[in-house]
Amino acid sequence: MNKKDQMTVENFVSKGMDLETLYACFQDLSKEEIAEIYYKYKENQVNVNKDSTGVSINCS
């Protein structure tokens, strides 16, 4: 998969698209590669949330 396709799939995942919908939208790409991107993105989001302090700052 080229970098442009990978970034496009990541963008759709970041917008909340589920795995089955990704498969339907990107039929030209392998399901294995789509799943790898999907799960890697989801894992990174969990790790980001674990590292978050939960503090919100309003700078207005």
XYZ file of N, CA and C in Angstrom:
180
model
N 0.861 -1.174 0.000
C 0.000 0.000 0.000
C 0.905 1.233 0.000
N 0.561 2.189 -0.831
C 1.376 3.396 -0.867
C 0.993 4.332 0.285
N 1.837 5.307 0.532
C 1.675 6.214 1.672
C 0.372 7.010 1.585
N -0.007 7.414 0.380
C -1.239 8.188 0.211
C -2.455 7.358 0.624
N -2.511 6.093 0.193
C -3.619 5.219 0.571
C -3.649 5.006 2.079
N -2.480 4.807 2.666
C -2.388 4.591 4.106
C -2.909 5.811 4.873
N -2.514 6.983 4.439
C -2.971 8.201 5.106
C -4.473 8.399 4.945
N -4.999 8.018 3.793
C -6.440 8.129 3.559
C -7.207 7.207 4.494
N -6.757 5.968 4.620
C -7.411 5.022 5.531
C -7.320 5.539 6.969
N -6.154 6.016 7.386
C -5.998 6.562 8.740
C -6.959 7.721 8.982
N -7.146 8.554 7.981
C -8.061 9.682 8.106
C -9.491 9.196 8.340
N -9.903 8.190 7.599
C -11.255 7.655 7.767
C -11.412 7.021 9.151
N -10.383 6.327 9.624
C -10.424 5.721 10.958
C -10.546 6.822 12.009
N -9.800 7.897 11.830
C -9.827 8.989 12.811
C -11.187 9.658 12.887
N -11.960 9.539 11.824
C -13.309 10.121 11.800
C -14.354 9.177 12.378
N -13.918 7.962 12.791
C -14.823 7.049 13.468
C -15.369 5.924 12.608
N -14.835 5.731 11.411
C -15.338 4.673 10.543
C -14.932 3.308 11.096
N -15.884 2.372 11.097
C -15.579 1.036 11.607
C -14.900 0.180 10.535
N -14.384 -0.955 10.969
C -13.566 -1.794 10.100
C -14.347 -2.341 8.904
N -15.557 -2.779 9.109
C -16.360 -3.336 8.011
C -16.649 -2.277 6.944
N -16.893 -1.058 7.370
C -17.140 0.019 6.423
C -15.877 0.355 5.642
N -14.732 0.310 6.326
C -13.457 0.533 5.640
C -13.248 -0.508 4.548
N -13.547 -1.769 4.874
C -13.411 -2.835 3.867
C -14.280 -2.538 2.649
N -15.503 -2.073 2.893
C -16.428 -1.790 1.794
C -15.964 -0.590 0.962
N -15.390 0.404 1.611
C -14.959 1.615 0.907
C -13.662 1.423 0.135
N -12.785 0.580 0.642
C -11.462 0.409 0.044
C -11.299 -1.021 -0.471
N -12.134 -1.404 -1.397
C -12.132 -2.764 -1.914
C -10.880 -3.101 -2.713
N -10.173 -2.088 -3.202
C -8.948 -2.323 -3.971
C -7.749 -2.630 -3.080
N -7.867 -2.352 -1.783
C -6.770 -2.581 -0.845
C -6.995 -3.886 -0.098
N -5.913 -4.497 0.371
C -6.058 -5.770 1.083
C -6.670 -5.544 2.467
N -7.526 -6.469 2.860
C -8.167 -6.369 4.171
C -7.137 -6.438 5.298
N -6.074 -7.192 5.088
C -5.040 -7.324 6.108
C -4.368 -5.976 6.372
N -4.064 -5.256 5.296
C -3.416 -3.951 5.456
C -4.365 -2.939 6.095
N -5.619 -2.975 5.706
C -6.615 -2.074 6.299
C -6.748 -2.365 7.783
N -6.855 -3.637 8.137
C -6.988 -4.025 9.540
C -5.756 -3.611 10.343
N -4.584 -3.767 9.757
C -3.351 -3.378 10.442
C -3.360 -1.877 10.755
N -3.733 -1.067 9.789
C -3.805 0.382 10.000
C -4.859 0.705 11.058
N -6.016 0.068 10.957
C -7.126 0.312 11.884
C -6.716 0.017 13.324
N -6.173 -1.168 13.557
C -5.823 -1.563 14.920
C -4.632 -0.782 15.459
N -3.698 -0.431 14.604
C -2.561 0.379 15.031
C -3.043 1.769 15.462
N -3.962 2.341 14.691
C -4.506 3.654 15.041
C -5.248 3.589 16.372
N -6.101 2.572 16.528
C -6.877 2.421 17.760
C -5.956 2.223 18.959
N -4.902 1.441 18.800
C -3.943 1.205 19.884
C -3.242 2.506 20.269
N -2.865 3.295 19.282
C -2.219 4.577 19.555
C -3.157 5.512 20.307
N -4.443 5.488 19.992
C -5.406 6.349 20.677
C -5.546 5.947 22.140
N -5.541 4.648 22.417
C -5.620 4.170 23.798
C -4.385 4.632 24.570
N -3.215 4.508 23.952
C -1.977 4.928 24.613
C -1.952 6.430 24.851
N -2.457 7.209 23.917
C -2.509 8.665 24.087
C -3.424 9.005 25.254
N -4.562 8.326 25.335
C -5.513 8.602 26.413
C -4.954 8.181 27.769
N -4.158 7.125 27.834
C -3.544 6.699 29.091
C -2.538 7.734 29.574
N -1.831 8.359 28.651
C -0.823 9.343 28.993
C -1.411 10.705 29.333
N -2.676 10.900 29.050
C -3.319 12.182 29.281
C -3.569 12.386 30.775
N -3.414 13.604 31.221
C -3.642 13.926 32.631
C -5.102 14.198 32.925
N -5.879 14.426 31.879
C -7.293 14.727 32.074
C -7.527 16.187 32.452
N -6.482 16.998 32.413
C -6.599 18.417 32.767
C -6.894 19.212 31.505
N -7.875 20.060 31.580
C -8.236 20.930 30.474
C -7.941 22.363 30.850
N -7.312 23.090 29.956
C -6.957 24.477 30.228
C -7.629 25.373 29.196
N -8.335 26.380 29.671
C -8.981 27.342 28.783
C -8.127 28.595 28.758
N -7.565 28.918 27.631
C -6.651 30.049 27.508
C -7.311 31.274 26.887
N -8.612 31.389 27.003
C -9.272 32.540 26.382
C -9.261 33.751 27.283
